[in-house]
Coordinates of C-alpha atoms in Angstrom, one line a residue:
Chain A
M1 CA -9.8 -24.7 -11.2
K2 CA -8.5 -22.1 -13.6
V3 CA -6.5 -19.1 -12.3
L4 CA -6.2 -15.8 -14.0
V5 CA -3.0 -13.7 -13.2
P6 CA -2.8 -10.2 -14.5
V7 CA 0.9 -9.0 -14.7
K8 CA 2.3 -5.5 -15.3
R9 CA 5.6 -4.4 -17.0
V10 CA 7.1 -1.7 -14.9
I11 CA 10.5 0.1 -14.3
D12 CA 12.8 -2.4 -12.5
Y13 CA 12.6 -1.9 -8.8
N14 CA 16.4 -1.3 -8.4
V15 CA 16.4 1.6 -10.8
K16 CA 16.2 5.1 -9.3
P17 CA 13.5 6.9 -11.4
R18 CA 14.4 10.3 -13.0
V19 CA 11.8 13.0 -13.5
K20 CA 11.9 14.5 -17.0
P21 CA 13.0 18.1 -17.0
D22 CA 9.8 19.2 -18.8
Q23 CA 7.8 17.8 -15.8
T24 CA 5.6 15.5 -18.1
G25 CA 6.5 12.3 -16.3
V26 CA 9.3 9.9 -15.4
D27 CA 12.0 9.2 -18.0
L28 CA 11.5 5.6 -19.1
A29 CA 13.6 5.7 -22.3
N30 CA 16.4 3.1 -22.1
V31 CA 15.5 2.2 -18.5
K32 CA 15.5 -1.5 -17.5
M33 CA 11.9 -2.8 -17.2
S34 CA 10.8 -5.9 -15.4
M35 CA 7.7 -7.7 -14.1
N36 CA 6.2 -5.8 -11.1
P37 CA 7.5 -7.6 -8.0
F38 CA 4.0 -8.1 -6.5
C39 CA 2.9 -9.7 -9.9
E40 CA 5.8 -12.1 -9.7
I41 CA 4.5 -13.2 -6.3
A42 CA 1.0 -13.7 -7.8
V43 CA 2.4 -15.9 -10.6
E44 CA 4.5 -17.9 -8.1
E45 CA 1.4 -18.5 -5.9
A46 CA -0.6 -19.7 -9.0
V47 CA 2.2 -22.1 -9.9
R48 CA 2.4 -23.4 -6.3
L49 CA -1.4 -24.0 -6.4
K50 CA -1.0 -25.9 -9.6
E51 CA 1.8 -28.0 -8.1
K52 CA -0.5 -28.9 -5.3
G53 CA -3.1 -30.1 -7.8
I54 CA -5.7 -27.4 -6.9
V55 CA -5.2 -25.4 -10.1
T56 CA -5.5 -27.0 -13.6
E57 CA -4.6 -24.0 -15.8
I58 CA -2.8 -20.7 -15.3
V59 CA -3.7 -17.9 -17.7
V60 CA -1.5 -14.7 -17.5
V61 CA -2.7 -11.4 -19.0
S62 CA -0.9 -8.1 -19.5
I63 CA -2.3 -4.8 -20.8
G64 CA 0.1 -2.3 -22.4
V65 CA 2.6 -1.8 -25.1
A66 CA 3.8 -4.6 -27.3
Q67 CA 6.9 -5.1 -25.1
A68 CA 4.7 -6.4 -22.3
Q69 CA 4.9 -9.7 -24.2
E70 CA 8.4 -10.1 -22.5
T71 CA 6.6 -9.9 -19.1
L72 CA 4.2 -12.6 -20.2
R73 CA 7.1 -14.8 -21.4
T74 CA 8.7 -14.5 -18.0
A75 CA 5.4 -15.6 -16.4
L76 CA 5.2 -18.5 -18.8
A77 CA 8.8 -19.5 -18.0
M78 CA 7.8 -19.5 -14.3
G79 CA 5.1 -22.0 -15.0
A80 CA 2.0 -20.3 -16.4
D81 CA 0.3 -22.1 -19.3
R82 CA -0.7 -19.5 -21.7
G83 CA -0.8 -15.7 -22.1
I84 CA -3.1 -13.0 -23.3
L85 CA -1.5 -9.7 -24.4
I86 CA -3.9 -6.7 -24.7
T87 CA -2.2 -3.9 -26.5
A88 CA -2.9 -0.3 -25.6
E89 CA -0.8 2.9 -25.9
G90 CA 0.0 5.1 -23.0
D91 CA -0.7 4.5 -19.3
V92 CA -4.0 2.7 -18.8
E93 CA -5.6 3.6 -15.5
P94 CA -6.6 1.0 -12.9
L95 CA -10.4 1.5 -13.5
A96 CA -9.9 0.8 -17.3
V97 CA -7.6 -2.1 -16.5
A98 CA -10.2 -3.5 -14.1
K99 CA -12.9 -3.2 -16.8
I100 CA -10.8 -5.0 -19.4
L101 CA -9.9 -7.7 -16.9
K102 CA -13.6 -8.2 -16.1
A103 CA -14.2 -8.8 -19.8
V104 CA -11.4 -11.3 -19.8
A105 CA -12.7 -13.0 -16.7
D106 CA -16.2 -13.2 -18.2
E107 CA -14.7 -15.1 -21.1
E108 CA -12.2 -17.3 -19.3
Q109 CA -14.4 -18.0 -16.2
P110 CA -11.5 -18.5 -13.7
G111 CA -12.2 -19.7 -10.2
L112 CA -9.6 -17.3 -8.8
I113 CA -7.9 -14.1 -9.9
L114 CA -4.5 -13.4 -8.4
L115 CA -3.0 -9.9 -8.7
G116 CA -0.2 -8.0 -7.0
K117 CA -1.3 -5.6 -4.3
Q118 CA 0.2 -2.6 -6.1
A119 CA 2.4 -1.7 -9.1
I120 CA 5.6 0.0 -8.0
D121 CA 5.3 2.7 -10.7
N122 CA 2.0 4.4 -9.9
D123 CA 1.7 3.0 -6.4
N124 CA -2.1 3.0 -6.7
N125 CA -3.2 -0.2 -5.0
Q126 CA -6.6 -0.2 -6.7
T127 CA -6.9 -2.7 -9.6
G128 CA -7.7 -5.8 -7.6
Q129 CA -10.3 -4.2 -5.5
M130 CA -11.9 -2.5 -8.5
L131 CA -12.0 -5.8 -10.4
A132 CA -13.6 -7.6 -7.5
A133 CA -16.3 -4.8 -7.3
L134 CA -17.0 -5.0 -11.1
L135 CA -17.3 -8.8 -10.9
D136 CA -19.2 -8.7 -7.6
W137 CA -16.8 -11.1 -6.2
P138 CA -15.3 -11.1 -2.7
Q139 CA -11.8 -9.8 -2.3
G140 CA -8.8 -10.9 -0.2
T141 CA -6.3 -8.0 -0.4
F142 CA -2.6 -7.9 0.9
A143 CA -2.5 -11.7 1.2
S144 CA 0.3 -13.4 3.1
E145 CA -1.3 -16.8 3.0
V146 CA -3.8 -18.4 0.6
V147 CA -5.6 -21.7 1.3
V148 CA -8.1 -23.0 -1.2
E149 CA -10.5 -25.7 0.2
D150 CA -14.1 -26.8 -0.4
G151 CA -14.9 -24.0 -2.8
K152 CA -13.7 -21.4 -0.3
V153 CA -10.6 -19.3 -0.4
N154 CA -9.1 -18.5 3.1
V155 CA -6.9 -15.5 2.9
T156 CA -4.6 -14.3 5.7
R157 CA -4.2 -10.5 5.2
E158 CA -1.5 -8.2 6.3
I159 CA -3.3 -5.4 8.1
D160 CA -1.9 -2.4 10.1
G161 CA -2.0 -4.1 13.5
G162 CA -1.0 -7.6 12.4
L163 CA -2.8 -10.3 10.5
Q164 CA -6.4 -11.0 9.7
T165 CA -7.9 -14.1 8.1
V166 CA -11.1 -13.9 6.0
A167 CA -13.0 -16.6 4.2
L168 CA -14.2 -15.9 0.6
E169 CA -16.9 -17.8 -1.2
G170 CA -15.3 -18.5 -4.6
P171 CA -14.8 -17.3 -7.2
A172 CA -12.6 -14.6 -5.6
V173 CA -10.0 -11.9 -6.2
V174 CA -6.8 -12.1 -4.2
T175 CA -4.0 -9.5 -4.2
T176 CA -0.6 -10.5 -3.0
D177 CA 1.6 -9.0 -0.4
L178 CA 5.4 -9.4 -0.2
R179 CA 5.5 -12.2 2.3
L180 CA 3.1 -14.5 0.5
N181 CA 6.0 -16.4 -1.1
E182 CA 9.5 -16.1 -2.7
P183 CA 9.1 -16.2 -6.5
R184 CA 11.3 -18.7 -8.3
Y185 CA 13.8 -17.9 -11.0
A186 CA 12.9 -19.2 -14.4
S187 CA 15.4 -21.9 -15.5
L188 CA 17.0 -21.7 -18.9
P189 CA 15.2 -24.8 -20.2
N190 CA 11.9 -23.3 -18.9
I191 CA 12.7 -20.0 -20.7
M192 CA 13.2 -22.0 -23.9
K193 CA 9.9 -23.9 -23.4
A194 CA 8.1 -20.7 -22.6
K195 CA 8.8 -19.5 -26.2
K196 CA 6.6 -22.2 -27.5
K197 CA 3.7 -21.5 -25.1
P198 CA 0.8 -19.6 -26.8
I199 CA 0.2 -15.9 -26.4
D200 CA -3.1 -14.5 -27.8
T201 CA -2.8 -10.8 -28.8
K202 CA -5.9 -8.6 -28.7
E203 CA -6.4 -4.8 -28.9
A204 CA -7.8 -3.0 -25.9
A205 CA -10.4 -1.4 -28.2
S206 CA -11.8 -4.8 -29.1
F207 CA -13.3 -5.1 -25.5
G208 CA -15.6 -2.1 -26.0
V209 CA -14.2 -0.6 -22.9
D210 CA -13.6 3.2 -22.7
I211 CA -10.0 3.5 -21.6
S212 CA -9.6 7.2 -21.9
P213 CA -8.1 8.5 -18.8
R214 CA -10.2 10.1 -16.0
L215 CA -7.2 11.7 -14.4
T216 CA -5.1 14.3 -16.2
V217 CA -1.5 14.5 -15.1
L218 CA -0.7 18.3 -14.9
K219 CA 2.9 17.8 -13.9
V220 CA 5.4 15.4 -12.3
T221 CA 8.1 17.0 -10.1
E222 CA 11.0 15.9 -8.0
P223 CA 10.2 15.6 -4.4
A224 CA 11.7 18.3 -2.1
E225 CA 15.4 17.6 -1.6
R226 CA 16.6 17.1 1.9
E227 CA 19.3 19.4 2.9
A228 CA 22.7 17.7 3.2
G229 CA 23.3 16.4 6.7
E230 CA 26.5 16.0 8.6
K231 CA 28.5 13.1 10.0
V232 CA 29.2 13.1 13.7
E233 CA 32.2 11.4 15.2
D234 CA 30.7 9.9 18.3
V235 CA 27.6 9.2 20.3
A236 CA 28.2 12.1 22.7
T237 CA 28.3 14.6 19.8
L238 CA 25.2 13.0 18.3
V239 CA 23.3 13.4 21.5
S240 CA 24.4 17.1 21.9
K241 CA 23.4 17.9 18.3
L242 CA 20.0 16.3 18.7
K243 CA 19.5 18.2 22.0
A244 CA 20.5 21.4 20.2
A245 CA 18.0 20.7 17.4
G246 CA 15.3 20.1 20.0
A247 CA 14.8 16.4 19.0
L248 CA 15.7 15.1 22.4
Chain B
M1 CA -20.4 20.6 -1.5
A2 CA -20.3 17.8 1.0
V3 CA -17.8 15.1 1.7
L4 CA -18.1 11.8 3.6
V5 CA -15.0 10.7 5.6
I6 CA -14.8 7.0 6.5
A7 CA -13.5 6.7 10.1
D8 CA -10.7 4.3 10.8
H9 CA -11.1 2.6 14.2
N10 CA -11.0 -0.7 16.1
N11 CA -14.6 -0.4 17.6
A12 CA -13.1 0.9 20.9
S13 CA -11.1 3.9 19.9
L14 CA -10.8 6.3 16.9
N15 CA -7.6 6.2 14.9
D16 CA -6.0 9.6 14.7
A17 CA -5.6 9.1 11.0
T18 CA -9.3 10.0 10.8
N19 CA -8.6 13.5 12.3
K20 CA -5.9 14.0 9.7
T21 CA -8.3 12.9 6.9
V22 CA -10.9 15.4 8.1
T23 CA -8.2 18.1 7.7
A24 CA -7.5 16.9 4.1
A25 CA -11.2 17.0 3.3
K26 CA -11.8 20.6 4.4
T27 CA -11.7 22.1 0.9
F28 CA -14.9 20.2 0.1
G29 CA -17.0 22.1 2.5
E30 CA -19.5 20.2 4.8
I31 CA -17.8 17.1 6.3
D32 CA -19.8 14.1 7.6
V33 CA -18.0 11.2 9.2
L34 CA -19.1 7.6 8.8
V35 CA -18.5 5.3 11.8
A36 CA -19.3 1.7 10.8
G37 CA -18.6 -0.9 13.4
E38 CA -20.0 -3.2 16.0
G39 CA -20.6 -1.7 19.4
A40 CA -18.6 1.4 18.3
G41 CA -20.8 4.0 20.0
A42 CA -17.8 5.5 21.8
V43 CA -16.0 5.9 18.5
A44 CA -19.0 7.7 17.1
E45 CA -19.0 10.0 20.1
A46 CA -15.3 10.6 19.6
A47 CA -15.7 11.4 15.9
A48 CA -18.4 13.9 16.8
K49 CA -15.8 15.9 18.7
I50 CA -13.5 16.4 15.7
D51 CA -13.4 20.0 14.8
G52 CA -15.1 20.9 11.5
V53 CA -17.4 17.8 11.4
R54 CA -21.1 18.6 10.6
K55 CA -22.5 15.2 11.7
V56 CA -21.6 11.6 12.3
L57 CA -23.4 8.8 10.6
H58 CA -23.2 5.7 12.8
A59 CA -24.0 2.2 11.4
D60 CA -23.8 -0.7 13.8
G61 CA -23.8 -4.3 12.7
A62 CA -21.8 -7.6 12.9
P63 CA -20.4 -7.3 9.3
Y64 CA -18.7 -4.0 10.3
K65 CA -16.8 -5.4 13.2
T66 CA -13.7 -5.6 11.0
Q67 CA -15.0 -3.3 8.2
L68 CA -14.8 -6.0 5.4
A69 CA -14.7 -4.4 2.0
E70 CA -17.9 -6.0 0.6
A71 CA -20.1 -4.8 3.5
M72 CA -18.5 -1.3 3.6
E73 CA -19.0 -0.8 -0.1
A74 CA -22.7 -1.8 0.2
L75 CA -23.1 0.7 2.9
V76 CA -21.2 3.6 1.4
T77 CA -22.1 3.5 -2.3
P78 CA -25.8 4.3 -1.8
L79 CA -24.8 7.2 0.7
M80 CA -22.8 8.8 -2.1
A81 CA -26.0 10.1 -3.7
N82 CA -25.6 12.9 -1.0
Y83 CA -21.9 13.6 -1.3
D84 CA -19.5 15.0 -3.9
A85 CA -16.5 13.0 -2.4
V86 CA -15.6 10.3 -0.1
F87 CA -12.3 10.4 1.8
A88 CA -10.6 7.5 3.7
P89 CA -7.3 7.4 5.5
A90 CA -4.7 5.4 3.5
T91 CA -4.6 2.7 6.1
T92 CA -4.9 -1.0 5.1
T93 CA -8.6 -0.7 5.9
G94 CA -9.1 2.4 3.7
K95 CA -7.0 1.0 0.9
N96 CA -9.1 -2.1 1.0
I97 CA -12.5 -0.4 0.9
A98 CA -12.1 2.8 -1.2
P99 CA -11.2 1.3 -4.7
R100 CA -14.2 -1.0 -4.4
I101 CA -16.5 2.0 -3.9
A102 CA -14.8 3.9 -6.7
A103 CA -15.4 1.1 -9.2
K104 CA -19.1 0.9 -8.2
L105 CA -19.4 4.7 -8.7
D106 CA -17.4 4.3 -12.0
V107 CA -14.8 6.8 -11.0
M108 CA -11.0 6.7 -10.8
Q109 CA -9.6 6.8 -7.2
L110 CA -6.9 9.2 -6.1
S111 CA -4.7 7.1 -3.9
D112 CA -2.5 8.3 -1.0
I113 CA -2.8 12.0 -1.6
T114 CA -0.3 14.3 0.1
A115 CA -1.9 17.7 -0.9
V116 CA -5.3 19.1 -2.0
V117 CA -4.8 21.8 -4.6
D118 CA -8.5 22.3 -5.3
T119 CA -11.6 20.0 -5.3
D120 CA -10.5 18.5 -8.6
T121 CA -6.7 18.6 -8.2
F122 CA -4.5 16.6 -5.9
E123 CA -0.8 15.8 -5.3
R124 CA 0.4 12.3 -4.8
P125 CA 3.7 10.5 -4.7
I126 CA 4.6 7.9 -7.4
Y127 CA 7.6 5.6 -8.0
A128 CA 8.2 4.9 -4.3
G129 CA 8.1 8.7 -3.5
N130 CA 10.8 9.5 -6.1
A131 CA 8.3 11.8 -8.0
I132 CA 5.3 13.9 -7.0
Q133 CA 2.4 13.8 -9.5
T134 CA -0.2 16.6 -9.7
V135 CA -3.4 15.1 -11.1
K136 CA -6.7 16.6 -12.1
S137 CA -9.8 14.4 -11.9
S138 CA -12.6 14.7 -14.5
D139 CA -14.9 12.5 -12.5
A140 CA -18.1 13.9 -11.0
K141 CA -17.5 12.3 -7.6
K142 CA -14.1 11.9 -6.0
V143 CA -12.9 8.9 -4.1
V144 CA -9.7 9.7 -2.2
T145 CA -7.4 8.0 0.2
V146 CA -5.2 10.3 2.3
R147 CA -1.6 9.9 3.4
S148 CA -2.1 10.8 7.0
T149 CA 1.5 11.9 7.7
A150 CA 1.0 14.7 5.2
F151 CA -1.8 16.4 7.2
E152 CA -2.1 17.8 10.7
A153 CA -4.8 16.2 12.9
A154 CA -8.0 18.2 13.3
A155 CA -8.5 19.1 17.0
D156 CA -11.1 17.4 19.2
T157 CA -13.0 20.6 20.1
G158 CA -16.2 20.1 18.0
S159 CA -19.7 18.9 19.0
A160 CA -21.5 17.4 16.0
S161 CA -24.6 15.3 16.3
V162 CA -24.6 11.5 15.8
E163 CA -27.3 10.0 13.6
T164 CA -27.9 6.3 13.5
I165 CA -28.2 4.9 10.0
D166 CA -29.3 1.4 8.8
A167 CA -26.6 -1.2 8.2
A168 CA -26.5 -2.6 4.7
A169 CA -28.3 -5.9 4.2
G170 CA -26.2 -9.0 3.6
P171 CA -25.3 -11.7 3.1
F172 CA -21.8 -11.0 1.9
K173 CA -19.5 -13.4 0.1
S174 CA -16.7 -12.8 2.5
S175 CA -16.6 -13.4 6.3
F176 CA -14.2 -12.7 9.1
V177 CA -12.4 -15.8 10.5
S178 CA -9.8 -14.6 12.9
E179 CA -7.1 -12.0 13.6
D180 CA -3.7 -12.1 15.2
L181 CA -2.7 -8.6 16.3
S182 CA 0.7 -7.6 17.5
V183 CA 0.6 -6.6 21.2
S184 CA 2.6 -3.5 22.0
D185 CA 2.7 -1.0 24.8
R186 CA 4.7 1.4 22.6
P187 CA 3.2 4.2 20.5
E188 CA 1.5 3.2 17.2
L189 CA 4.1 3.4 14.4
T190 CA 2.3 5.7 12.0
S191 CA 1.4 8.3 14.6
A192 CA 4.6 8.1 16.8
K193 CA 6.6 11.3 17.3
R194 CA 9.8 9.3 17.5
I195 CA 10.7 6.0 15.8
V196 CA 13.8 3.8 16.1
S197 CA 14.1 1.4 13.3
G198 CA 16.4 -1.6 12.9
G199 CA 17.7 -3.4 9.8
R200 CA 19.4 -6.5 8.8
A201 CA 22.6 -5.6 10.6
L202 CA 21.0 -6.4 13.9
G203 CA 21.6 -10.1 13.0
S204 CA 18.9 -11.9 15.0
E205 CA 15.5 -11.5 16.7
E206 CA 17.2 -11.6 20.1
D207 CA 19.6 -8.8 19.3
F208 CA 16.9 -6.8 17.6
E209 CA 15.0 -6.8 20.9
K210 CA 18.1 -6.4 23.0
Y211 CA 19.4 -3.4 21.2
M212 CA 16.3 -1.6 19.8
F213 CA 13.7 -2.0 22.5
P214 CA 15.6 -0.3 25.4
L215 CA 16.4 2.6 23.1
A216 CA 12.8 2.9 22.0
D217 CA 11.6 2.8 25.6
K218 CA 14.0 5.4 26.7
L219 CA 12.9 7.7 24.0
G220 CA 9.2 6.8 24.2
A221 CA 9.5 5.8 20.6
A222 CA 7.8 3.3 18.4
V223 CA 9.9 0.5 16.8
G224 CA 10.1 0.1 13.1
A225 CA 12.1 -2.2 10.8
S226 CA 13.4 -2.5 7.3
R227 CA 12.1 -5.2 5.0
A228 CA 15.3 -7.1 5.3
A229 CA 14.9 -7.3 9.1
V230 CA 11.3 -8.4 8.7
D231 CA 12.0 -11.0 6.1
A232 CA 14.8 -12.4 8.2
G233 CA 12.3 -12.8 11.1
Y234 CA 14.0 -10.3 13.4
A235 CA 10.8 -8.2 13.7
P236 CA 7.0 -8.8 12.9
N237 CA 5.9 -7.6 9.5
D238 CA 3.7 -4.8 10.8
Y239 CA 6.9 -3.1 12.0
Q240 CA 7.9 -2.6 8.3
V241 CA 8.5 0.9 7.2
G242 CA 8.7 1.5 3.4
Q243 CA 6.9 1.5 0.1
T244 CA 5.2 -1.8 0.9
G245 CA 4.9 -1.3 4.6
K246 CA 4.0 1.8 6.6
V247 CA 4.7 5.4 5.7
V248 CA 5.8 7.4 8.6
A249 CA 6.9 11.0 9.2
P250 CA 7.9 11.4 12.9
E251 CA 9.9 14.2 14.4
L252 CA 12.9 11.9 14.9
Y253 CA 13.7 8.8 13.0
I254 CA 16.7 6.8 14.0
A255 CA 17.8 4.2 11.4
V256 CA 20.0 1.5 12.9
G257 CA 21.8 -0.9 10.6
I258 CA 19.7 0.1 7.7
S259 CA 21.4 0.6 4.3
G260 CA 18.6 2.9 2.9
A261 CA 17.2 1.1 -0.2
I262 CA 14.8 3.3 -2.1
Q263 CA 11.8 1.2 -1.0
H264 CA 12.7 1.9 2.7
L265 CA 13.3 5.7 2.1
A266 CA 9.8 5.9 0.5
G267 CA 8.4 5.2 3.9
M268 CA 10.4 7.6 6.1
K269 CA 12.1 10.3 4.1
D270 CA 9.6 12.9 5.2
S271 CA 10.7 12.5 8.8
K272 CA 11.8 15.8 10.4
I273 CA 15.1 14.7 11.6
I274 CA 16.8 11.5 10.4
V275 CA 19.7 9.9 12.3
A276 CA 21.6 7.0 10.7
I277 CA 23.9 4.6 12.6
N278 CA 25.7 2.3 10.2
K279 CA 29.2 1.0 10.0
D280 CA 29.3 1.3 6.2
E281 CA 30.1 4.9 5.5
E282 CA 29.0 4.4 1.9
A283 CA 25.5 3.3 2.9
P284 CA 22.8 5.4 0.9
I285 CA 21.0 6.2 4.2
F286 CA 23.8 8.8 4.9
Q287 CA 22.7 10.8 1.9
I288 CA 19.4 11.7 3.5
A289 CA 20.4 11.6 7.2
D290 CA 20.7 14.9 9.1
Y291 CA 23.1 13.3 11.5
G292 CA 25.1 10.2 10.5
L293 CA 27.3 8.2 12.8
V294 CA 29.6 5.7 11.2
A295 CA 30.0 3.1 14.0
D296 CA 29.3 -0.4 15.1
L297 CA 25.7 -0.4 16.2
F298 CA 26.4 -3.0 18.9
S299 CA 28.5 -0.5 20.8
A300 CA 26.9 2.7 19.6
V301 CA 23.2 1.8 20.4
P302 CA 23.8 0.9 24.1
E303 CA 25.9 4.0 24.5
L304 CA 23.1 6.1 22.9
T305 CA 20.6 4.4 25.2
D306 CA 22.6 5.3 28.2
A307 CA 23.1 8.9 27.0
V308 CA 19.5 9.9 26.4

């Protein structure tokens, strides 16, 4: 079975984002960028399925600026077989990403598409579900366990009250939650080998998908600052302060 | 204008996030609530009491027992001919269903909104709550998920009618296998007024329970955890508060042995009063805590438990 893994280049999760003074967005100039953490988990899961002999080929795809190629190289170094870079300027919304990915899926015919549950920049949590809808495939979101057997994908999902297991008739779309696995670090030899693996570059426009945004960002602002608090010296003082504030 | 609100429930009781979503949807005019479930008649009756609701649409059928996305989308999408917008609480169920509906309607979804400016314009947090984005949608129909902690719950003083509607015909390509729900007598995390939350510094599952549970019970609080505590196995994963876990905004949030990584702060920094107990006085949690106590939690927490 072939697996398709979409990956996104985002601000590194350790960086504290700064809002631009003109309120047009978050300042990404000279900021460290990395693969979205949930996408790393998706790549890792694909590689593990390949190591188990269930998956024969892993295709990674990224949509965005030319530098997204680095993100694809990281995935190739983790064990993916080949990459597809789809270039587009600006922020491409989940609906447009899902439409482009549908076109890629129609071409590649994967048995499974693995995505992260959300990107840590826009925090949308939409692309996987939208892609499943456009393909008319079943979806297994927020996966903490994925078992592929007899043409079915059994997905254990993290839901608000605990865990839920669903059975999906393949092909299926699965989105990864944090606890699905711990992604491996790419070794230096694998990073070198990844440089030789093929990456196909295409333009978003070549898919005939309208990627113009449906949402206009009017402004981006800092969240309300919390007023500076105080340190208390002992538990008794803490309790009396909390009582005075009406919290106890 | 009319808006459809998708009720969040477990077939026996209505999740209070539904009342909050009704409040968020008010700008859209007439509000109907969809209760899709199996044997969820009592939930439909409860939804009919939410103040401001015009009517409740009740669909009963086996595929709705756990509100699987495929079955819910097949039910809701045709109904959207009658509505300008669909709102769902940003619970795991709402987040699972809504984007599937949005794609079928060919519209962009507005996720996890914290304010409604007008029927086209919404505020939502991005970058783990480090920025607030105001966005205007050009789509004819709006698909919206609502961050319930940002809205007050609508009161239960209404008396709408309940109308039974047909379930969508299957079969669907996904089916429910099993579930494993955490059993807890404590308040539900996302709607709790008080939360005590433990981090990696608790050191073990035994100590997590030994130190956090008595304090929680004394305060009538829900118990939360940082990702580090969950990953280390000290607490189940549905306790996790943060960007990738639950977003909470209680009256009182007591962070015990939690350093305060930005992913954790994203889930709790709208709490009214934040207390931090940590032995590292440089821990980032102290920058947002109203009251900070630099102390060893193993002595401070029992002392606090005795004092409240």
